[in-house]
Short mmCIF file of C-alpha atoms in Angstrom, two decimals:
data_model
loop_
_atom_site.label_atom_id
_atom_site.label_comp_id
_atom_site.label_asym_id
_atom_site.label_seq_id
_atom_site.Cartn_x
_atom_site.Cartn_y
_atom_site.Cartn_z
CA MET A 185 -71.46 -30.53 41.40
CA MET A 186 -69.03 -28.72 39.08
CA ILE A 187 -69.73 -25.01 38.53
CA GLU A 188 -70.17 -24.05 34.88
CA ALA A 189 -71.50 -20.50 35.22
CA VAL A 190 -70.89 -17.47 37.44
CA ILE A 191 -73.77 -15.00 37.47
CA TRP A 192 -73.40 -11.50 38.88
CA ASP A 193 -75.67 -8.75 40.08
CA PHE A 194 -74.29 -5.39 38.93
CA GLY A 195 -75.02 -2.51 41.33
CA GLY A 196 -73.59 -3.24 44.77
CA VAL A 197 -71.47 -6.12 43.44
CA LEU A 198 -69.39 -4.91 40.48
CA THR A 199 -69.98 -1.31 41.54
CA SER A 200 -70.23 0.40 44.90
CA SER A 201 -73.61 0.10 46.59
CA PRO A 202 -76.29 2.69 45.76
CA PHE A 203 -77.28 2.47 49.43
CA GLU A 204 -74.17 4.49 50.27
CA ALA A 205 -75.40 7.28 47.99
CA PHE A 206 -78.89 6.98 49.49
CA ASN A 207 -77.46 7.50 52.98
CA ARG A 208 -75.48 10.58 51.91
CA TYR A 209 -78.62 12.07 50.37
CA GLU A 210 -80.64 11.30 53.51
CA ASP A 211 -78.02 12.97 55.71
CA GLU A 212 -78.01 16.05 53.48
CA GLN A 213 -81.82 16.28 53.49
CA GLY A 214 -82.28 15.59 57.21
CA ILE A 215 -84.15 12.35 56.47
CA PRO A 216 -83.66 9.25 58.66
CA ARG A 217 -81.01 6.88 57.30
CA ASP A 218 -82.34 4.00 55.19
CA PHE A 219 -85.62 5.84 54.60
CA ILE A 220 -85.35 5.39 50.83
CA ARG A 221 -84.77 1.67 51.29
CA MET A 222 -87.85 1.55 53.53
CA VAL A 223 -89.94 3.17 50.79
CA ASN A 224 -88.64 0.61 48.28
CA ALA A 225 -89.43 -2.24 50.68
CA THR A 226 -93.06 -1.14 51.19
CA ASN A 227 -95.33 -3.07 48.79
CA PRO A 228 -92.14 -4.26 47.02
CA ASP A 229 -93.86 -6.02 44.11
CA SER A 230 -96.27 -3.24 43.19
CA ASN A 231 -94.75 0.06 44.30
CA ALA A 232 -93.37 2.72 41.95
CA TRP A 233 -89.84 1.34 42.11
CA ALA A 234 -90.92 -2.17 41.13
CA GLN A 235 -93.08 -0.92 38.27
CA PHE A 236 -90.31 1.32 36.95
CA GLU A 237 -87.83 -1.58 37.00
CA ARG A 238 -90.28 -3.55 34.87
CA SER A 239 -90.75 -0.56 32.50
CA GLU A 240 -94.44 -0.40 33.37
CA ILE A 241 -94.37 3.34 34.11
CA SER A 242 -92.43 6.31 32.73
CA LEU A 243 -89.77 8.34 34.53
CA ASP A 244 -92.25 11.21 34.99
CA GLU A 245 -94.81 8.85 36.52
CA PHE A 246 -92.14 7.30 38.74
CA ASP A 247 -91.08 10.76 39.92
CA ARG A 248 -94.64 11.57 41.01
CA ARG A 249 -95.51 8.20 42.48
CA PHE A 250 -92.30 7.79 44.47
CA ALA A 251 -92.82 11.26 45.96
CA ALA A 252 -96.38 10.34 46.94
CA GLU A 253 -95.38 6.96 48.42
CA SER A 254 -92.53 8.47 50.40
CA GLU A 255 -94.71 11.32 51.66
CA VAL A 256 -97.16 8.81 53.14
CA LEU A 257 -94.23 7.35 55.09
CA GLY A 258 -93.16 10.74 56.41
CA HIS A 259 -90.90 12.51 53.89
CA ALA A 260 -91.69 13.47 50.30
CA VAL A 261 -88.72 12.49 48.12
CA PRO A 262 -88.94 13.20 44.36
CA GLY A 263 -88.27 10.06 42.36
CA ARG A 264 -85.91 11.85 39.98
CA GLU A 265 -83.63 12.72 42.86
CA VAL A 266 -83.41 9.05 43.83
CA ILE A 267 -82.64 7.97 40.26
CA ALA A 268 -79.80 10.52 40.17
CA LEU A 269 -78.15 8.58 43.03
CA LEU A 270 -77.85 5.37 41.03
CA GLY A 271 -74.77 4.27 39.11
CA GLY A 272 -71.91 3.66 41.56
CA ASP A 273 -68.17 3.40 40.98
CA LEU A 274 -66.69 0.22 39.53
CA ARG A 275 -64.83 -2.06 41.95
CA PRO A 276 -61.55 -3.00 40.20
CA GLU A 277 -61.04 -6.19 42.21
CA MET A 278 -64.49 -7.47 41.26
CA VAL A 279 -64.00 -6.55 37.62
CA ARG A 280 -60.69 -8.45 37.61
CA ALA A 281 -62.43 -11.51 39.08
CA LEU A 282 -65.09 -11.27 36.37
CA GLN A 283 -62.35 -11.18 33.72
CA VAL A 284 -60.77 -14.34 35.13
CA CYS A 285 -64.15 -16.08 35.30
CA GLN A 286 -64.97 -15.04 31.74
CA GLY A 287 -62.08 -17.12 30.49
CA ARG A 288 -63.12 -20.26 32.38
CA TYR A 289 -66.92 -20.21 32.77
CA ARG A 290 -70.10 -18.93 31.25
CA VAL A 291 -70.67 -15.53 32.86
CA GLY A 292 -73.95 -13.68 33.09
CA CYS A 293 -75.51 -10.67 34.77
CA ILE A 294 -78.95 -10.23 36.29
CA THR A 295 -79.67 -6.58 37.03
CA ASN A 296 -82.76 -4.80 38.25
CA ASN A 297 -82.46 -1.52 36.37
CA VAL A 298 -84.54 1.32 34.98
CA SER A 299 -84.73 3.34 31.78
CA ALA A 300 -82.67 6.26 33.04
CA GLY A 301 -79.07 7.36 32.71
CA GLU A 302 -76.61 5.95 30.18
CA GLY A 303 -76.84 2.26 29.27
CA PRO A 304 -77.79 -0.81 31.36
CA GLY A 305 -75.61 0.38 34.25
CA MET A 306 -77.57 3.67 34.44
CA ALA A 307 -74.33 5.67 34.33
CA ARG A 308 -74.51 9.37 35.17
CA ASP A 309 -72.30 10.52 32.27
CA GLN A 310 -70.74 9.30 29.03
CA ARG A 311 -67.35 8.54 30.59
CA ARG A 312 -68.89 6.26 33.19
CA ALA A 313 -71.13 4.72 30.55
CA GLN A 314 -68.07 3.77 28.50
CA ALA A 315 -66.31 2.20 31.49
CA ILE A 316 -69.42 0.26 32.47
CA GLY A 317 -70.01 -0.73 28.85
CA ASP A 318 -66.53 -2.27 28.75
CA VAL A 319 -67.43 -4.41 31.78
CA MET A 320 -70.84 -5.33 30.39
CA ALA A 321 -69.11 -6.59 27.24
CA LEU A 322 -67.45 -9.32 29.32
CA PHE A 323 -70.75 -11.08 29.98
CA HIS A 324 -71.98 -13.83 27.72
CA HIS A 325 -75.53 -12.74 28.51
CA ILE A 326 -77.24 -9.96 30.47
CA ILE A 327 -80.79 -10.00 31.85
CA GLU A 328 -82.09 -6.47 32.44
CA SER A 329 -85.35 -6.16 34.35
CA ARG A 330 -86.36 -3.10 32.33
CA LEU A 331 -86.20 -5.17 29.13
CA ALA A 332 -87.32 -8.55 30.49
CA GLY A 333 -90.40 -7.17 32.25
CA VAL A 334 -89.45 -9.32 35.25
CA ARG A 335 -87.35 -8.29 38.23
CA LYS A 336 -85.54 -9.99 41.10
CA PRO A 337 -86.60 -11.71 43.31
CA ASP A 338 -89.03 -13.29 40.82
CA PRO A 339 -87.64 -16.82 40.25
CA ARG A 340 -88.28 -16.54 36.52
CA ILE A 341 -85.46 -14.07 36.03
CA TYR A 342 -82.86 -16.53 37.38
CA LEU A 343 -84.17 -19.25 35.13
CA MET A 344 -83.96 -16.85 32.17
CA ALA A 345 -80.27 -16.33 32.95
CA CYS A 346 -79.55 -20.05 33.29
CA ASP A 347 -81.40 -20.83 30.06
CA ALA A 348 -79.51 -18.09 28.21
CA LEU A 349 -76.19 -19.42 29.49
CA GLY A 350 -77.10 -23.03 28.77
CA VAL A 351 -76.66 -24.30 32.34
CA VAL A 352 -78.89 -25.82 35.00
CA PRO A 353 -79.19 -23.82 38.24
CA GLU A 354 -77.26 -26.45 40.20
CA ARG A 355 -74.17 -25.69 38.11
CA ALA A 356 -74.29 -21.93 38.67
CA VAL A 357 -73.14 -19.59 41.43
CA TYR A 358 -74.86 -16.23 41.91
CA LEU A 359 -73.54 -13.08 43.64
CA ASP A 360 -75.83 -10.31 44.92
CA ASP A 361 -75.71 -7.73 47.70
CA LEU A 362 -79.30 -8.36 48.82
CA GLY A 363 -80.37 -11.45 50.71
CA VAL A 364 -83.92 -11.17 49.35
CA ASN A 365 -82.50 -11.64 45.84
CA LEU A 366 -80.32 -14.58 46.84
CA LYS A 367 -83.07 -16.65 48.45
CA PRO A 368 -84.94 -17.64 45.25
CA ALA A 369 -81.65 -18.40 43.47
CA ARG A 370 -80.66 -20.70 46.33
CA GLU A 371 -84.06 -22.38 46.30
CA LEU A 372 -83.59 -23.12 42.59
CA GLY A 373 -80.35 -24.92 43.40
CA MET A 374 -77.78 -22.23 42.71
CA ARG A 375 -74.82 -21.61 45.01
CA THR A 376 -75.14 -18.06 46.37
CA ILE A 377 -72.82 -15.42 47.80
CA LYS A 378 -73.96 -12.27 49.60
CA VAL A 379 -71.64 -9.40 48.73
CA VAL A 380 -71.13 -7.11 51.70
CA ASP A 381 -67.34 -6.87 51.70
CA PRO A 382 -65.90 -7.48 48.21
CA ALA A 383 -62.75 -9.20 49.51
CA ALA A 384 -64.77 -11.61 51.63
CA ALA A 385 -67.09 -12.34 48.72
CA LEU A 386 -64.12 -13.15 46.49
CA ASP A 387 -62.71 -15.44 49.19
CA GLU A 388 -66.01 -17.33 49.16
CA LEU A 389 -66.16 -17.46 45.37
CA GLU A 390 -62.59 -18.76 45.17
CA THR A 391 -63.47 -21.49 47.66
CA ILE A 392 -66.48 -22.57 45.58
CA LEU A 393 -64.53 -22.52 42.31
CA GLY A 394 -61.36 -24.02 43.74
CA HIS A 395 -58.88 -21.50 42.30
CA SER A 396 -57.65 -17.93 42.70
CA LEU A 397 -59.38 -15.01 41.02
CA ARG A 398 -56.82 -12.42 42.04
CA ASP A 399 -53.41 -13.88 41.19
CA ALA A 400 -54.15 -15.14 37.68
#
């Protein structure tokens, strides 16, 4: 079936992965690697991270609750310190691919984000916020979990994006760096790409679309 829309996750797809920053923090603090991800994966629909991404709790409450949840698992990590690690660097090759897609398809973004930092990309400073804002302006529609009150992997958020773009799921391809977020999109009928290596992900997207995204 012909693809009419390309839908992107933001962090870890159009920017470097926050998990890299998590690992650097863990190394600096003497915490086991991937500990922060383990905290986020414990009670993933109701923990502090999930509630903050749905704007159900404040930053102060998140700070306290994340520290308490992480302490139960072995290491107390203040939530504010985790939030400070968000907002990676833009990947130029992915941004260029988005620009090419924007001229040929409906393009959308589904991002799990929080009310912290500058703008929907949670940038750490005004300069980064401007650069991310320029990329965000390329999308025909953006679904932010903090505003929608729904977060991935809830199937409703993918349907929101398709409805906003005016396409059925079967005519959309979705890119994300987390398999857990790709599964519901695939079950709805979307083509999916797991972004681990950006070059490999673009190879796969070019194959699905049938044209280059790097030489245009």
